[in-house]
């Protein structure tokens, strides 16, 4: 269990087999590092934080310190990070708050590029990518396989559906549907993430149905609620389309990222 002599591992910290801690790191007393976790150097992990097996943390990352919330009063909250994540230089991740979920959760195989930020009480699925300087506020929910481009930002409480793509320098001020592609300073819906769908081996028929459903959902006729019900009836047996339908239904009256001509303000 190699720990560099310049690093501090406080009493109470739990280190799994094969953990490697490089120079000038600080591990707090309530931290749990899973098997094979690596801290390269100059990284700090504090609070009630758990790192899953084989996760790697690079220099100057700050993981698990108090949430950046003026209402926080020292409550016992947590940060849980999954297996095989890569957390690059300068990344910050905060635990939950008592007035929120009480925990911040990051899934497996996520990649956080330099200086990205995960706010308190957020939930991030598996296989997500945060590019450089990507920022998400508190209480955000991001589903599996989401990619956020460099310099993008997501407002508090927003939801981002699975397989969505947030373009660089885009501000998300409302919910983004699964498979959606958002672009622009206020994040209007530009279409479907077709490149991501092809890369993840969605079939030709599935992509064709998603495009048909997208055109129907965001057609100018009728209300969004009416269009959702029409699409749900037509594509009831299509799991990909129903992911979008269920996402919109679950949001209730929450605003959605819309095509630019029909954009709804958050």
mmCIF file of C-alpha atoms in Angstrom:
data_model
loop_
_atom_site.group_PDB
_atom_site.id
_atom_site.type_symbol
_atom_site.label_atom_id
_atom_site.label_comp_id
_atom_site.label_asym_id
_atom_site.label_seq_id
_atom_site.Cartn_x
_atom_site.Cartn_y
_atom_site.Cartn_z
ATOM 1 C CA UNK A 1 0.000 0.000 0.000
ATOM 2 C CA UNK A 2 2.390 2.709 -1.204
ATOM 3 C CA UNK A 3 1.807 6.126 0.343
ATOM 4 C CA UNK A 4 4.353 8.809 -0.417
ATOM 5 C CA UNK A 5 6.008 10.085 2.778
ATOM 6 C CA UNK A 6 5.005 13.683 2.041
ATOM 7 C CA UNK A 7 1.296 12.791 2.016
ATOM 8 C CA UNK A 8 -1.048 12.809 5.027
ATOM 9 C CA UNK A 9 -3.563 10.026 5.567
ATOM 10 C CA UNK A 10 -5.546 10.824 8.690
ATOM 11 C CA UNK A 11 -6.557 8.203 11.233
ATOM 12 C CA UNK A 12 -9.882 6.649 10.324
ATOM 13 C CA UNK A 13 -9.417 6.763 6.564
ATOM 14 C CA UNK A 14 -9.997 3.386 4.916
ATOM 15 C CA UNK A 15 -7.734 2.371 2.062
ATOM 16 C CA UNK A 16 -8.401 -0.662 -0.115
ATOM 17 C CA UNK A 17 -5.823 -3.030 -1.545
ATOM 18 C CA UNK A 18 -3.519 -1.567 -4.145
ATOM 19 C CA UNK A 19 -4.223 2.098 -3.351
ATOM 20 C CA UNK A 20 -1.448 4.438 -4.506
ATOM 21 C CA UNK A 21 -1.072 7.930 -3.031
ATOM 22 C CA UNK A 22 1.521 10.185 -4.601
ATOM 23 C CA UNK A 23 3.330 13.163 -3.048
ATOM 24 C CA UNK A 24 1.648 16.011 -1.133
ATOM 25 C CA UNK A 25 -1.858 14.520 -0.956
ATOM 26 C CA UNK A 26 -4.242 14.838 2.002
ATOM 27 C CA UNK A 27 -6.815 12.159 2.852
ATOM 28 C CA UNK A 28 -9.377 13.023 5.519
ATOM 29 C CA UNK A 29 -10.452 10.742 8.390
ATOM 30 C CA UNK A 30 -13.820 9.722 6.924
ATOM 31 C CA UNK A 31 -12.640 8.951 3.408
ATOM 32 C CA UNK A 32 -12.914 5.484 1.857
ATOM 33 C CA UNK A 33 -10.671 4.677 -1.101
ATOM 34 C CA UNK A 34 -11.612 1.536 -3.004
ATOM 35 C CA UNK A 35 -9.277 -1.076 -4.353
ATOM 36 C CA UNK A 36 -6.690 0.265 -6.767
ATOM 37 C CA UNK A 37 -7.546 3.955 -6.362
ATOM 38 C CA UNK A 38 -4.711 6.255 -7.461
ATOM 39 C CA UNK A 39 -4.013 9.831 -6.351
ATOM 40 C CA UNK A 40 -1.243 11.189 -8.554
ATOM 41 C CA UNK A 41 -0.070 14.108 -6.390
ATOM 42 C CA UNK A 42 -1.270 17.317 -4.671
ATOM 43 C CA UNK A 43 -4.857 16.017 -4.471
ATOM 44 C CA UNK A 44 -7.152 16.376 -1.463
ATOM 45 C CA UNK A 45 -10.054 14.129 -0.530
ATOM 46 C CA UNK A 46 -12.065 15.046 2.542
ATOM 47 C CA UNK A 47 -15.482 14.683 4.182
ATOM 48 C CA UNK A 48 -17.554 11.511 4.115
ATOM 49 C CA UNK A 49 -16.341 10.610 0.638
ATOM 50 C CA UNK A 50 -16.159 7.224 -1.051
ATOM 51 C CA UNK A 51 -14.120 6.556 -4.190
ATOM 52 C CA UNK A 52 -14.898 3.404 -6.150
ATOM 53 C CA UNK A 53 -12.269 0.922 -7.313
ATOM 54 C CA UNK A 54 -9.587 2.055 -9.756
ATOM 55 C CA UNK A 55 -10.667 5.685 -9.831
ATOM 56 C CA UNK A 56 -7.785 8.070 -10.579
ATOM 57 C CA UNK A 57 -7.383 11.621 -9.266
ATOM 58 C CA UNK A 58 -4.894 14.089 -10.712
ATOM 59 C CA UNK A 59 -3.101 17.082 -9.115
ATOM 60 C CA UNK A 60 -4.965 19.922 -7.412
ATOM 61 C CA UNK A 61 -8.360 18.250 -7.452
ATOM 62 C CA UNK A 62 -10.496 19.086 -4.400
ATOM 63 C CA UNK A 63 -12.912 16.282 -3.642
ATOM 64 C CA UNK A 64 -15.447 16.166 -0.806
ATOM 65 C CA UNK A 65 -14.987 19.532 0.901
ATOM 66 C CA UNK A 66 -18.003 21.431 2.228
ATOM 67 C CA UNK A 67 -20.734 22.241 -0.318
ATOM 68 C CA UNK A 68 -20.741 25.749 -1.730
ATOM 69 C CA UNK A 69 -24.138 26.556 -0.273
ATOM 70 C CA UNK A 70 -24.828 29.415 2.144
ATOM 71 C CA UNK A 71 -27.411 27.263 3.949
ATOM 72 C CA UNK A 72 -24.877 24.590 4.853
ATOM 73 C CA UNK A 73 -24.236 24.389 8.606
ATOM 74 C CA UNK A 74 -21.879 21.447 8.882
ATOM 75 C CA UNK A 75 -24.434 18.660 8.508
ATOM 76 C CA UNK A 76 -23.162 15.116 7.951
ATOM 77 C CA UNK A 77 -23.577 14.629 4.214
ATOM 78 C CA UNK A 78 -21.680 12.560 1.683
ATOM 79 C CA UNK A 79 -20.069 12.275 -1.742
ATOM 80 C CA UNK A 80 -20.061 8.910 -3.518
ATOM 81 C CA UNK A 81 -17.967 8.401 -6.651
ATOM 82 C CA UNK A 82 -18.124 5.173 -8.632
ATOM 83 C CA UNK A 83 -15.543 2.856 -10.125
ATOM 84 C CA UNK A 84 -13.064 3.557 -12.921
ATOM 85 C CA UNK A 85 -13.594 7.311 -12.977
ATOM 86 C CA UNK A 86 -10.889 9.729 -14.117
ATOM 87 C CA UNK A 87 -10.781 13.076 -12.292
ATOM 88 C CA UNK A 88 -8.288 15.441 -13.865
ATOM 89 C CA UNK A 89 -6.459 18.533 -12.636
ATOM 90 C CA UNK A 90 -8.336 21.130 -10.629
ATOM 91 C CA UNK A 91 -11.678 19.316 -10.566
ATOM 92 C CA UNK A 92 -13.991 20.139 -7.637
ATOM 93 C CA UNK A 93 -16.794 17.938 -6.308
ATOM 94 C CA UNK A 94 -18.952 18.745 -3.287
ATOM 95 C CA UNK A 95 -21.078 16.538 -1.023
ATOM 96 C CA UNK A 96 -24.814 16.964 -0.561
ATOM 97 C CA UNK A 97 -26.723 19.205 1.810
ATOM 98 C CA UNK A 98 -29.290 18.501 4.506
ATOM 99 C CA UNK A 99 -31.887 20.537 2.645
ATOM 100 C CA UNK A 100 -31.195 18.553 -0.553
ATOM 101 C CA UNK A 101 -30.574 14.883 -1.166
ATOM 102 C CA UNK A 102 -27.934 14.638 1.526
ATOM 103 C CA UNK A 103 -25.483 13.155 -0.928
ATOM 104 C CA UNK A 104 -23.846 13.786 -4.267
ATOM 105 C CA UNK A 105 -23.519 10.667 -6.416
ATOM 106 C CA UNK A 106 -21.291 10.040 -9.448
ATOM 107 C CA UNK A 107 -21.597 6.817 -11.422
ATOM 108 C CA UNK A 108 -18.972 4.533 -12.940
ATOM 109 C CA UNK A 109 -16.517 5.222 -15.759
ATOM 110 C CA UNK A 110 -17.028 8.985 -15.806
ATOM 111 C CA UNK A 111 -14.328 11.296 -17.139
ATOM 112 C CA UNK A 112 -13.948 14.773 -15.650
ATOM 113 C CA UNK A 113 -11.503 16.989 -17.529
ATOM 114 C CA UNK A 114 -9.529 19.801 -15.926
ATOM 115 C CA UNK A 115 -11.337 22.376 -13.791
ATOM 116 C CA UNK A 116 -14.813 20.894 -14.166
ATOM 117 C CA UNK A 117 -17.183 21.161 -11.196
ATOM 118 C CA UNK A 118 -19.900 18.950 -9.705
ATOM 119 C CA UNK A 119 -22.225 20.863 -7.385
ATOM 120 C CA UNK A 120 -23.857 19.596 -4.203
ATOM 121 C CA UNK A 121 -26.758 17.118 -4.276
ATOM 122 C CA UNK A 122 -26.214 16.320 -7.948
ATOM 123 C CA UNK A 123 -26.584 12.869 -9.454
ATOM 124 C CA UNK A 124 -24.489 11.805 -12.438
ATOM 125 C CA UNK A 125 -25.004 8.518 -14.232
ATOM 126 C CA UNK A 126 -22.481 6.161 -15.783
ATOM 127 C CA UNK A 127 -20.113 6.832 -18.695
ATOM 128 C CA UNK A 128 -20.468 10.615 -18.669
ATOM 129 C CA UNK A 129 -17.839 13.076 -19.896
ATOM 130 C CA UNK A 130 -17.330 16.596 -18.536
ATOM 131 C CA UNK A 131 -14.953 18.575 -20.734
ATOM 132 C CA UNK A 132 -12.644 21.304 -19.433
ATOM 133 C CA UNK A 133 -14.313 23.980 -17.294
ATOM 134 C CA UNK A 134 -17.735 22.340 -17.465
ATOM 135 C CA UNK A 135 -19.817 23.381 -14.442
ATOM 136 C CA UNK A 136 -23.002 21.941 -13.007
ATOM 137 C CA UNK A 137 -24.840 23.642 -10.168
ATOM 138 C CA UNK A 138 -26.474 21.976 -7.181
ATOM 139 C CA UNK A 139 -29.308 19.431 -7.435
ATOM 140 C CA UNK A 140 -28.641 18.654 -11.104
ATOM 141 C CA UNK A 141 -29.509 15.187 -12.477
ATOM 142 C CA UNK A 142 -27.517 13.850 -15.423
ATOM 143 C CA UNK A 143 -28.337 10.430 -16.846
ATOM 144 C CA UNK A 144 -25.998 7.895 -18.488
ATOM 145 C CA UNK A 145 -23.749 8.615 -21.489
ATOM 146 C CA UNK A 146 -24.082 12.406 -21.387
ATOM 147 C CA UNK A 147 -21.262 14.546 -22.805
ATOM 148 C CA UNK A 148 -20.849 18.166 -21.712
ATOM 149 C CA UNK A 149 -18.572 20.300 -23.877
ATOM 150 C CA UNK A 150 -15.885 22.670 -22.636
ATOM 151 C CA UNK A 151 -17.085 25.731 -20.768
ATOM 152 C CA UNK A 152 -20.688 24.548 -20.597
ATOM 153 C CA UNK A 153 -22.854 25.250 -17.556
ATOM 154 C CA UNK A 154 -26.037 23.666 -16.216
ATOM 155 C CA UNK A 155 -28.426 25.533 -13.934
ATOM 156 C CA UNK A 156 -29.477 24.129 -10.550
ATOM 157 C CA UNK A 157 -32.204 21.462 -10.506
ATOM 158 C CA UNK A 158 -31.941 20.888 -14.248
ATOM 159 C CA UNK A 159 -32.205 17.382 -15.704
ATOM 160 C CA UNK A 160 -30.221 16.096 -18.670
ATOM 161 C CA UNK A 161 -31.461 12.898 -20.277
ATOM 162 C CA UNK A 162 -29.374 9.907 -21.311
ATOM 163 C CA UNK A 163 -27.178 10.152 -24.434
ATOM 164 C CA UNK A 164 -27.608 13.921 -24.650
ATOM 165 C CA UNK A 165 -24.833 16.231 -25.845
ATOM 166 C CA UNK A 166 -24.258 19.735 -24.475
ATOM 167 C CA UNK A 167 -22.108 21.761 -26.876
ATOM 168 C CA UNK A 168 -19.132 23.778 -25.695
ATOM 169 C CA UNK A 169 -19.882 27.184 -24.133
ATOM 170 C CA UNK A 170 -23.563 26.277 -23.860
ATOM 171 C CA UNK A 171 -25.681 27.333 -20.899
ATOM 172 C CA UNK A 172 -28.454 24.903 -19.991
ATOM 173 C CA UNK A 173 -31.295 26.740 -18.261
ATOM 174 C CA UNK A 174 -33.968 24.049 -18.581
ATOM 175 C CA UNK A 175 -34.289 20.267 -18.926
ATOM 176 C CA UNK A 176 -32.618 18.618 -21.931
ATOM 177 C CA UNK A 177 -34.351 15.551 -23.382
ATOM 178 C CA UNK A 178 -32.607 12.188 -23.806
ATOM 179 C CA UNK A 179 -30.645 12.028 -27.076
ATOM 180 C CA UNK A 180 -30.924 15.818 -27.379
ATOM 181 C CA UNK A 181 -28.236 18.124 -28.773
ATOM 182 C CA UNK A 182 -28.128 21.556 -27.123
ATOM 183 C CA UNK A 183 -26.283 24.594 -28.441
ATOM 184 C CA UNK A 184 -26.075 28.311 -27.740
ATOM 185 C CA UNK A 185 -25.668 30.723 -24.867
ATOM 186 C CA UNK A 186 -29.059 29.721 -23.452
ATOM 187 C CA UNK A 187 -29.064 26.146 -24.701
ATOM 188 C CA UNK A 188 -31.681 25.777 -27.411
ATOM 189 C CA UNK A 189 -32.391 22.314 -28.814
ATOM 190 C CA UNK A 190 -30.533 21.833 -32.080
ATOM 191 C CA UNK A 191 -31.723 18.302 -32.843
ATOM 192 C CA UNK A 192 -30.691 14.806 -31.841
ATOM 193 C CA UNK A 193 -27.221 13.633 -30.896
ATOM 194 C CA UNK A 194 -26.907 11.554 -34.059
ATOM 195 C CA UNK A 195 -23.131 11.188 -33.815
ATOM 196 C CA UNK A 196 -23.440 9.777 -30.310
ATOM 197 C CA UNK A 197 -26.218 7.416 -31.375
ATOM 198 C CA UNK A 198 -24.098 6.003 -34.190
ATOM 199 C CA UNK A 199 -21.016 5.700 -31.993
ATOM 200 C CA UNK A 200 -23.018 3.705 -29.454
ATOM 201 C CA UNK A 201 -24.311 1.362 -32.129
ATOM 202 C CA UNK A 202 -27.957 2.345 -32.157
ATOM 203 C CA UNK A 203 -29.460 0.713 -35.225
ATOM 204 C CA UNK A 204 -30.637 2.481 -38.349
ATOM 205 C CA UNK A 205 -34.289 1.778 -37.546
ATOM 206 C CA UNK A 206 -33.964 3.083 -33.986
ATOM 207 C CA UNK A 207 -32.382 6.325 -35.215
ATOM 208 C CA UNK A 208 -35.044 6.687 -37.918
ATOM 209 C CA UNK A 209 -37.833 6.308 -35.328
ATOM 210 C CA UNK A 210 -36.173 8.801 -32.992
ATOM 211 C CA UNK A 211 -35.981 11.361 -35.790
ATOM 212 C CA UNK A 212 -39.654 10.854 -36.630
ATOM 213 C CA UNK A 213 -40.618 11.170 -32.980
ATOM 214 C CA UNK A 214 -38.476 14.298 -32.572
ATOM 215 C CA UNK A 215 -40.163 16.003 -35.533
ATOM 216 C CA UNK A 216 -43.583 15.135 -34.114
ATOM 217 C CA UNK A 217 -42.740 16.297 -30.596
ATOM 218 C CA UNK A 218 -41.500 19.689 -31.714
ATOM 219 C CA UNK A 219 -43.906 20.324 -34.585
ATOM 220 C CA UNK A 220 -45.713 23.693 -34.537
ATOM 221 C CA UNK A 221 -49.191 22.169 -34.303
ATOM 222 C CA UNK A 222 -50.948 21.737 -30.972
ATOM 223 C CA UNK A 223 -49.492 21.948 -27.484
ATOM 224 C CA UNK A 224 -46.451 20.070 -26.274
ATOM 225 C CA UNK A 225 -48.647 17.983 -23.971
ATOM 226 C CA UNK A 226 -50.841 16.962 -26.904
ATOM 227 C CA UNK A 227 -47.841 16.118 -29.038
ATOM 228 C CA UNK A 228 -46.318 14.009 -26.245
ATOM 229 C CA UNK A 229 -49.518 11.964 -25.980
ATOM 230 C CA UNK A 230 -49.641 11.474 -29.757
ATOM 231 C CA UNK A 231 -46.029 10.288 -29.839
ATOM 232 C CA UNK A 232 -46.571 8.011 -26.834
ATOM 233 C CA UNK A 233 -49.462 6.330 -28.629
ATOM 234 C CA UNK A 234 -47.645 5.915 -31.926
ATOM 235 C CA UNK A 235 -44.336 4.711 -30.450
ATOM 236 C CA UNK A 236 -45.591 2.826 -27.392
ATOM 237 C CA UNK A 237 -43.425 -0.205 -28.244
ATOM 238 C CA UNK A 238 -40.266 1.780 -28.953
ATOM 239 C CA UNK A 239 -38.056 1.952 -25.828
ATOM 240 C CA UNK A 240 -35.824 4.782 -27.104
ATOM 241 C CA UNK A 241 -38.718 7.066 -27.997
ATOM 242 C CA UNK A 242 -40.473 6.240 -24.744
ATOM 243 C CA UNK A 243 -37.343 7.338 -22.864
ATOM 244 C CA UNK A 244 -38.010 10.831 -24.210
ATOM 245 C CA UNK A 245 -41.738 10.639 -23.499
ATOM 246 C CA UNK A 246 -41.198 9.431 -19.941
ATOM 247 C CA UNK A 247 -38.560 12.107 -19.344
ATOM 248 C CA UNK A 248 -40.925 14.885 -20.424
ATOM 249 C CA UNK A 249 -43.792 13.458 -18.389
ATOM 250 C CA UNK A 250 -41.631 13.115 -15.281
ATOM 251 C CA UNK A 251 -40.688 16.779 -15.492
ATOM 252 C CA UNK A 252 -44.273 17.941 -15.087
ATOM 253 C CA UNK A 253 -44.399 21.683 -15.655
ATOM 254 C CA UNK A 254 -40.627 22.093 -15.786
ATOM 255 C CA UNK A 255 -39.315 24.028 -18.783
ATOM 256 C CA UNK A 256 -37.573 22.145 -21.568
ATOM 257 C CA UNK A 257 -34.771 23.145 -23.860
ATOM 258 C CA UNK A 258 -36.677 23.770 -27.111
ATOM 259 C CA UNK A 259 -35.756 24.410 -30.738
ATOM 260 C CA UNK A 260 -34.752 28.021 -31.173
ATOM 261 C CA UNK A 261 -37.994 29.042 -32.871
ATOM 262 C CA UNK A 262 -40.039 27.610 -29.962
ATOM 263 C CA UNK A 263 -37.673 28.203 -27.086
ATOM 264 C CA UNK A 264 -39.311 28.275 -23.661
ATOM 265 C CA UNK A 265 -37.600 30.457 -21.047
ATOM 266 C CA UNK A 266 -36.754 28.695 -17.774
#
